[in-house]
mmCIF file of C-alpha atoms in Angstrom:
data_model
loop_
_atom_site.group_PDB
_atom_site.id
_atom_site.type_symbol
_atom_site.label_atom_id
_atom_site.label_comp_id
_atom_site.label_asym_id
_atom_site.label_seq_id
_atom_site.Cartn_x
_atom_site.Cartn_y
_atom_site.Cartn_z
ATOM 1 C CA UNK A 13 65.116 53.274 9.134
ATOM 2 C CA UNK A 14 62.792 51.792 6.788
ATOM 3 C CA UNK A 15 63.128 50.709 3.232
ATOM 4 C CA UNK A 16 60.268 53.451 2.176
ATOM 5 C CA UNK A 17 61.514 55.955 4.035
ATOM 6 C CA UNK A 18 64.894 55.725 2.710
ATOM 7 C CA UNK A 19 63.837 55.469 -1.022
ATOM 8 C CA UNK A 20 62.178 58.367 -0.519
ATOM 9 C CA UNK A 21 65.225 60.505 0.387
ATOM 10 C CA UNK A 22 67.047 59.062 -1.907
ATOM 11 C CA UNK A 23 64.551 60.274 -4.696
ATOM 12 C CA UNK A 24 64.388 63.362 -2.994
ATOM 13 C CA UNK A 25 68.882 63.212 -3.731
ATOM 14 C CA UNK A 26 68.723 62.381 -7.444
ATOM 15 C CA UNK A 27 67.586 65.759 -8.059
ATOM 16 C CA UNK A 28 70.618 67.392 -9.604
ATOM 17 C CA UNK A 29 69.062 71.476 -8.640
ATOM 18 C CA UNK A 30 67.774 69.772 -4.148
ATOM 19 C CA UNK A 31 70.995 67.850 -4.318
ATOM 20 C CA UNK A 32 72.703 70.502 -5.195
ATOM 21 C CA UNK A 33 70.672 72.996 -2.257
ATOM 22 C CA UNK A 34 71.213 70.101 0.267
ATOM 23 C CA UNK A 35 74.573 70.171 -0.069
ATOM 24 C CA UNK A 36 74.635 73.949 0.055
ATOM 25 C CA UNK A 37 72.540 73.938 3.315
ATOM 26 C CA UNK A 38 74.896 71.083 4.839
ATOM 27 C CA UNK A 39 77.999 73.370 4.280
ATOM 28 C CA UNK A 40 76.464 76.189 6.464
ATOM 29 C CA UNK A 41 75.751 74.378 8.852
ATOM 30 C CA UNK A 42 73.418 75.077 11.438
ATOM 31 C CA UNK A 43 73.095 78.818 11.089
ATOM 32 C CA UNK A 44 71.313 78.038 8.020
ATOM 33 C CA UNK A 45 70.624 80.429 5.071
ATOM 34 C CA UNK A 46 68.045 82.416 3.326
ATOM 35 C CA UNK A 47 66.534 81.785 0.420
ATOM 36 C CA UNK A 48 67.642 84.465 -1.160
ATOM 37 C CA UNK A 49 71.281 83.837 -0.888
ATOM 38 C CA UNK A 50 70.833 80.740 -1.825
ATOM 39 C CA UNK A 51 69.183 81.718 -5.171
ATOM 40 C CA UNK A 52 72.168 84.191 -5.608
ATOM 41 C CA UNK A 53 74.779 81.407 -5.033
ATOM 42 C CA UNK A 54 73.229 78.708 -6.465
ATOM 43 C CA UNK A 55 71.945 80.677 -9.666
ATOM 44 C CA UNK A 56 68.523 79.446 -9.246
ATOM 45 C CA UNK A 57 65.984 81.508 -10.141
ATOM 46 C CA UNK A 58 63.018 82.287 -6.777
ATOM 47 C CA UNK A 59 60.278 79.807 -8.110
ATOM 48 C CA UNK A 60 62.446 76.865 -9.305
ATOM 49 C CA UNK A 61 64.478 77.327 -5.524
ATOM 50 C CA UNK A 62 60.875 77.115 -4.174
ATOM 51 C CA UNK A 63 59.983 74.405 -5.936
ATOM 52 C CA UNK A 64 62.994 72.340 -4.518
ATOM 53 C CA UNK A 65 62.544 74.085 -1.280
ATOM 54 C CA UNK A 66 59.350 72.698 -0.606
ATOM 55 C CA UNK A 67 60.860 68.901 -2.289
ATOM 56 C CA UNK A 68 63.194 68.531 0.824
ATOM 57 C CA UNK A 69 61.129 69.532 3.405
ATOM 58 C CA UNK A 70 58.316 67.273 3.005
ATOM 59 C CA UNK A 71 61.309 64.861 2.610
ATOM 60 C CA UNK A 72 62.603 65.565 5.906
ATOM 61 C CA UNK A 73 65.960 66.948 4.740
ATOM 62 C CA UNK A 74 65.885 70.858 5.850
ATOM 63 C CA UNK A 75 63.904 72.763 8.380
ATOM 64 C CA UNK A 76 62.815 76.322 8.144
ATOM 65 C CA UNK A 77 62.707 78.967 11.154
ATOM 66 C CA UNK A 78 61.940 82.914 11.068
ATOM 67 C CA UNK A 79 63.901 85.220 12.565
ATOM 68 C CA UNK A 80 62.238 88.604 12.136
ATOM 69 C CA UNK A 81 61.540 89.144 8.339
ATOM 70 C CA UNK A 82 63.160 86.239 6.513
ATOM 71 C CA UNK A 83 63.442 82.624 7.050
ATOM 72 C CA UNK A 84 66.884 80.883 7.321
ATOM 73 C CA UNK A 85 66.416 77.765 5.898
ATOM 74 C CA UNK A 86 69.356 73.967 7.353
ATOM 75 C CA UNK A 87 69.863 70.883 6.542
ATOM 76 C CA UNK A 88 68.220 68.498 9.029
ATOM 77 C CA UNK A 89 71.954 66.043 9.483
ATOM 78 C CA UNK A 90 70.583 63.574 11.766
ATOM 79 C CA UNK A 91 67.971 62.516 9.395
ATOM 80 C CA UNK A 92 71.706 62.110 6.601
ATOM 81 C CA UNK A 93 73.228 59.881 8.766
ATOM 82 C CA UNK A 94 70.204 57.799 10.206
ATOM 83 C CA UNK A 95 70.243 57.466 6.413
ATOM 84 C CA UNK A 96 73.670 56.588 6.467
ATOM 85 C CA UNK A 97 73.854 54.196 9.542
ATOM 86 C CA UNK A 98 70.891 52.021 7.532
ATOM 87 C CA UNK A 99 72.549 52.045 4.494
ATOM 88 C CA UNK A 100 76.206 50.611 6.467
ATOM 89 C CA UNK A 101 73.842 48.488 8.162
ATOM 90 C CA UNK A 102 72.028 46.599 5.329
ATOM 91 C CA UNK A 103 74.400 46.358 2.715
ATOM 92 C CA UNK A 104 77.615 45.804 4.554
ATOM 93 C CA UNK A 105 75.439 43.345 6.349
ATOM 94 C CA UNK A 106 77.860 40.543 7.429
ATOM 95 C CA UNK A 107 80.646 42.155 5.617
ATOM 96 C CA UNK A 108 82.469 44.820 7.378
ATOM 97 C CA UNK A 109 85.711 44.203 5.805
ATOM 98 C CA UNK A 110 83.478 45.863 2.809
ATOM 99 C CA UNK A 111 82.237 48.693 4.846
ATOM 100 C CA UNK A 112 84.535 49.913 7.723
ATOM 101 C CA UNK A 113 87.334 51.646 6.352
ATOM 102 C CA UNK A 114 84.361 53.761 4.871
ATOM 103 C CA UNK A 115 82.933 54.662 8.091
ATOM 104 C CA UNK A 116 84.639 57.954 9.709
ATOM 105 C CA UNK A 117 86.723 57.625 12.234
ATOM 106 C CA UNK A 118 85.007 58.748 15.507
ATOM 107 C CA UNK A 119 87.663 60.219 16.778
ATOM 108 C CA UNK A 120 89.098 63.774 15.329
ATOM 109 C CA UNK A 121 92.677 62.883 13.973
ATOM 110 C CA UNK A 122 95.658 63.215 15.591
ATOM 111 C CA UNK A 123 93.894 63.867 18.810
ATOM 112 C CA UNK A 124 95.423 61.247 20.669
ATOM 113 C CA UNK A 125 99.185 63.302 19.887
ATOM 114 C CA UNK A 126 98.764 65.883 22.257
ATOM 115 C CA UNK A 127 102.764 66.966 21.520
ATOM 116 C CA UNK A 128 101.894 67.490 17.336
ATOM 117 C CA UNK A 129 100.096 70.857 17.193
ATOM 118 C CA UNK A 130 96.392 70.772 15.615
ATOM 119 C CA UNK A 131 96.476 72.826 11.701
ATOM 120 C CA UNK A 132 93.761 75.362 11.713
ATOM 121 C CA UNK A 133 92.447 76.488 7.675
ATOM 122 C CA UNK A 134 90.340 79.782 8.543
ATOM 123 C CA UNK A 135 89.045 80.304 4.996
ATOM 124 C CA UNK A 136 87.330 83.704 3.642
ATOM 125 C CA UNK A 137 86.498 84.975 0.018
ATOM 126 C CA UNK A 138 88.917 88.179 0.347
ATOM 127 C CA UNK A 139 91.053 87.028 3.150
ATOM 128 C CA UNK A 140 91.663 90.285 4.154
ATOM 129 C CA UNK A 141 89.695 91.719 7.209
ATOM 130 C CA UNK A 142 87.895 87.919 9.270
ATOM 131 C CA UNK A 143 90.142 85.325 8.394
ATOM 132 C CA UNK A 144 93.266 87.085 8.585
ATOM 133 C CA UNK A 145 91.263 87.970 12.493
ATOM 134 C CA UNK A 146 91.070 85.087 12.891
ATOM 135 C CA UNK A 147 94.619 83.650 12.249
ATOM 136 C CA UNK A 148 95.610 86.397 14.538
ATOM 137 C CA UNK A 149 93.872 85.585 17.221
ATOM 138 C CA UNK A 150 94.620 81.820 17.109
ATOM 139 C CA UNK A 151 97.772 82.565 16.689
ATOM 140 C CA UNK A 152 97.777 84.296 20.146
ATOM 141 C CA UNK A 153 95.463 82.730 21.509
ATOM 142 C CA UNK A 154 95.735 78.850 20.539
ATOM 143 C CA UNK A 155 99.965 78.355 21.896
ATOM 144 C CA UNK A 156 101.400 75.939 20.804
ATOM 145 C CA UNK A 157 98.374 73.599 20.702
ATOM 146 C CA UNK A 158 98.076 74.729 17.283
ATOM 147 C CA UNK A 159 99.135 76.396 14.165
ATOM 148 C CA UNK A 160 96.704 78.449 12.189
ATOM 149 C CA UNK A 161 96.766 79.467 8.892
ATOM 150 C CA UNK A 162 94.008 81.642 6.336
ATOM 151 C CA UNK A 163 93.527 81.852 3.103
ATOM 152 C CA UNK A 164 90.765 83.271 0.350
ATOM 153 C CA UNK A 165 88.269 81.808 -2.541
ATOM 154 C CA UNK A 166 88.767 84.949 -4.275
ATOM 155 C CA UNK A 167 91.621 86.865 -2.377
ATOM 156 C CA UNK A 168 92.400 90.322 -2.484
ATOM 157 C CA UNK A 169 96.471 91.082 -2.767
ATOM 158 C CA UNK A 170 96.521 92.940 -0.075
ATOM 159 C CA UNK A 171 95.419 93.514 3.607
ATOM 160 C CA UNK A 172 92.210 95.667 3.926
ATOM 161 C CA UNK A 173 93.778 98.728 5.791
ATOM 162 C CA UNK A 174 91.408 99.197 8.426
ATOM 163 C CA UNK A 175 92.047 94.918 9.787
ATOM 164 C CA UNK A 176 96.144 95.956 9.566
ATOM 165 C CA UNK A 177 96.072 98.993 11.954
ATOM 166 C CA UNK A 178 92.997 97.290 14.102
ATOM 167 C CA UNK A 179 95.738 94.585 14.516
ATOM 168 C CA UNK A 180 98.778 96.466 14.915
ATOM 169 C CA UNK A 181 96.650 98.007 17.769
ATOM 170 C CA UNK A 182 95.977 94.761 19.563
ATOM 171 C CA UNK A 183 99.217 94.282 19.693
ATOM 172 C CA UNK A 184 99.263 91.674 16.911
ATOM 173 C CA UNK A 185 102.369 90.366 14.878
ATOM 174 C CA UNK A 186 101.926 91.184 11.512
ATOM 175 C CA UNK A 187 104.887 90.490 9.887
ATOM 176 C CA UNK A 188 103.405 86.197 9.173
ATOM 177 C CA UNK A 189 100.333 87.842 8.437
ATOM 178 C CA UNK A 190 99.519 87.720 3.791
ATOM 179 C CA UNK A 191 96.373 87.427 1.691
ATOM 180 C CA UNK A 192 96.482 83.602 0.434
ATOM 181 C CA UNK A 193 94.349 81.297 -1.515
ATOM 182 C CA UNK A 194 93.482 78.798 -0.879
ATOM 183 C CA UNK A 195 94.875 76.641 -3.685
ATOM 184 C CA UNK A 196 97.955 76.934 -1.535
ATOM 185 C CA UNK A 197 96.951 74.614 1.146
ATOM 186 C CA UNK A 198 95.370 72.024 -1.706
ATOM 187 C CA UNK A 199 98.491 70.578 -2.503
ATOM 188 C CA UNK A 200 100.489 67.738 -2.224
ATOM 189 C CA UNK A 201 103.098 69.661 -0.315
ATOM 190 C CA UNK A 202 99.988 72.090 2.021
ATOM 191 C CA UNK A 203 100.014 70.994 5.903
ATOM 192 C CA UNK A 204 96.870 68.129 6.743
ATOM 193 C CA UNK A 205 94.479 70.214 8.150
ATOM 194 C CA UNK A 206 92.729 68.879 10.886
ATOM 195 C CA UNK A 207 89.766 71.960 11.194
ATOM 196 C CA UNK A 208 88.471 73.871 8.328
ATOM 197 C CA UNK A 209 86.577 77.015 9.396
ATOM 198 C CA UNK A 210 84.510 79.293 7.272
ATOM 199 C CA UNK A 211 84.033 82.654 8.074
ATOM 200 C CA UNK A 212 81.543 84.029 4.913
ATOM 201 C CA UNK A 213 78.849 83.182 3.947
ATOM 202 C CA UNK A 214 80.244 83.523 0.795
ATOM 203 C CA UNK A 215 83.005 81.336 0.992
ATOM 204 C CA UNK A 216 80.628 79.012 2.999
ATOM 205 C CA UNK A 217 78.519 78.261 -0.597
ATOM 206 C CA UNK A 218 81.175 77.494 -2.882
ATOM 207 C CA UNK A 219 81.854 74.290 -4.065
ATOM 208 C CA UNK A 220 85.124 73.478 -3.292
ATOM 209 C CA UNK A 221 86.854 69.565 -3.484
ATOM 210 C CA UNK A 222 87.050 67.564 -0.391
ATOM 211 C CA UNK A 223 89.483 68.522 1.522
ATOM 212 C CA UNK A 224 92.228 65.515 2.342
ATOM 213 C CA UNK A 225 92.159 63.798 5.601
ATOM 214 C CA UNK A 226 88.615 64.926 6.287
ATOM 215 C CA UNK A 227 89.317 67.516 8.283
ATOM 216 C CA UNK A 228 86.809 68.694 11.242
ATOM 217 C CA UNK A 229 84.999 71.493 9.312
ATOM 218 C CA UNK A 230 82.101 74.468 10.817
ATOM 219 C CA UNK A 231 81.030 77.610 9.772
ATOM 220 C CA UNK A 232 81.501 80.309 11.799
ATOM 221 C CA UNK A 233 80.282 83.501 9.271
ATOM 222 C CA UNK A 234 80.466 87.298 10.284
ATOM 223 C CA UNK A 235 78.854 89.952 8.301
ATOM 224 C CA UNK A 236 81.582 90.884 6.498
ATOM 225 C CA UNK A 237 83.119 94.942 7.378
ATOM 226 C CA UNK A 238 84.749 95.540 3.844
ATOM 227 C CA UNK A 239 81.442 96.453 3.111
ATOM 228 C CA UNK A 240 80.349 98.846 5.607
ATOM 229 C CA UNK A 241 79.931 102.209 4.502
ATOM 230 C CA UNK A 242 80.553 105.914 5.847
ATOM 231 C CA UNK A 243 82.401 107.559 8.084
ATOM 232 C CA UNK A 244 85.986 106.633 8.814
ATOM 233 C CA UNK A 245 85.066 106.234 11.480
ATOM 234 C CA UNK A 246 81.419 103.760 11.197
ATOM 235 C CA UNK A 247 83.954 101.810 9.332
ATOM 236 C CA UNK A 248 87.011 101.700 12.280
ATOM 237 C CA UNK A 249 83.711 100.226 14.252
ATOM 238 C CA UNK A 250 82.823 97.434 11.990
ATOM 239 C CA UNK A 251 85.847 95.995 11.721
ATOM 240 C CA UNK A 252 86.531 96.898 15.743
ATOM 241 C CA UNK A 253 83.360 94.238 16.083
ATOM 242 C CA UNK A 254 83.836 91.852 13.690
ATOM 243 C CA UNK A 255 87.537 91.495 15.781
ATOM 244 C CA UNK A 256 85.699 91.103 19.426
ATOM 245 C CA UNK A 257 83.140 88.463 17.713
ATOM 246 C CA UNK A 258 85.626 86.628 16.054
ATOM 247 C CA UNK A 259 88.191 86.964 19.229
ATOM 248 C CA UNK A 260 85.024 86.012 21.282
ATOM 249 C CA UNK A 261 84.797 82.382 18.952
ATOM 250 C CA UNK A 262 88.402 81.547 18.509
ATOM 251 C CA UNK A 263 89.035 82.169 22.577
ATOM 252 C CA UNK A 264 86.388 79.335 23.263
ATOM 253 C CA UNK A 265 87.567 76.950 20.372
ATOM 254 C CA UNK A 266 91.364 77.319 22.136
ATOM 255 C CA UNK A 267 89.667 76.121 25.055
ATOM 256 C CA UNK A 268 87.822 73.708 23.985
ATOM 257 C CA UNK A 269 89.447 69.381 25.479
ATOM 258 C CA UNK A 270 89.553 68.166 21.837
ATOM 259 C CA UNK A 271 91.667 65.251 22.888
ATOM 260 C CA UNK A 272 88.690 64.435 25.422
ATOM 261 C CA UNK A 273 85.757 64.650 22.715
ATOM 262 C CA UNK A 274 84.435 62.357 19.823
ATOM 263 C CA UNK A 275 84.650 63.482 16.601
ATOM 264 C CA UNK A 276 79.901 64.123 16.968
ATOM 265 C CA UNK A 277 80.292 65.419 20.071
ATOM 266 C CA UNK A 278 83.435 67.740 18.956
ATOM 267 C CA UNK A 279 81.377 69.220 15.950
ATOM 268 C CA UNK A 280 78.394 69.770 17.990
ATOM 269 C CA UNK A 281 80.911 72.404 19.828
ATOM 270 C CA UNK A 282 82.172 73.840 17.197
ATOM 271 C CA UNK A 283 79.041 74.645 16.171
ATOM 272 C CA UNK A 284 77.554 76.282 19.551
ATOM 273 C CA UNK A 285 81.182 78.269 18.814
ATOM 274 C CA UNK A 286 79.159 79.576 15.358
ATOM 275 C CA UNK A 287 76.303 80.568 17.003
ATOM 276 C CA UNK A 288 77.798 82.682 20.046
ATOM 277 C CA UNK A 289 75.928 86.176 20.228
ATOM 278 C CA UNK A 290 77.925 89.151 19.234
ATOM 279 C CA UNK A 291 80.560 90.325 21.751
ATOM 280 C CA UNK A 292 80.906 94.040 22.542
ATOM 281 C CA UNK A 293 83.782 95.995 20.335
ATOM 282 C CA UNK A 294 87.384 96.066 22.855
#
């Protein structure tokens, strides 16, 4: 990367509003976000957001794609990676002692400790359905390779009864499941996470503090079955669809050869899982 190109990117990201939009899109991963969702999450007027998006797109930091009648924006992480590579190689030239400690380990943490389970946290807003599904499914499908947890950014006090009934019907042990706040996993006594997945767009939009240990993260957003209106049968169908989709993703994750993949390859596989086609209800 040339210095003029690096300067242009840094200048674009030097504005707090543009940086906030870019950070949100990074958290949303390859799935990206629609302008309306971004404006609501960041409290921006639509015309202000349009100006920020135009500047970021002009700097080559984001892409836009049309899906039906909606436009989705996503961050171009390769461009950001090129900038980081440029800064490290240029600023640290001849002084690896200054920069090497700050470069991410290319291997996922504990990948060389096959006898140590990976800690996995699934985050949603209410922690009453989708993240609970993910926790229960990984407990079943992951075996001894994983320890599954879930939490909410604004959790409900109890689990959704439709979710509880579906889990019970599918043979899951629901006794250890409860609605929890992410604060339980951010103090010094909490288990150190290896993977953190957001499973709803609202949780991915929130600007949470960095997790200790730099866990690998991805966004596996699914529609919220709790918001489904209609008859009990229609609501139950929405929960069954969410469960089937989450089962498909958790099953693919549990089958990954984690100890054989470097961090970048593993990240791509996790992002691909987040884009998997929906499954039919079981």
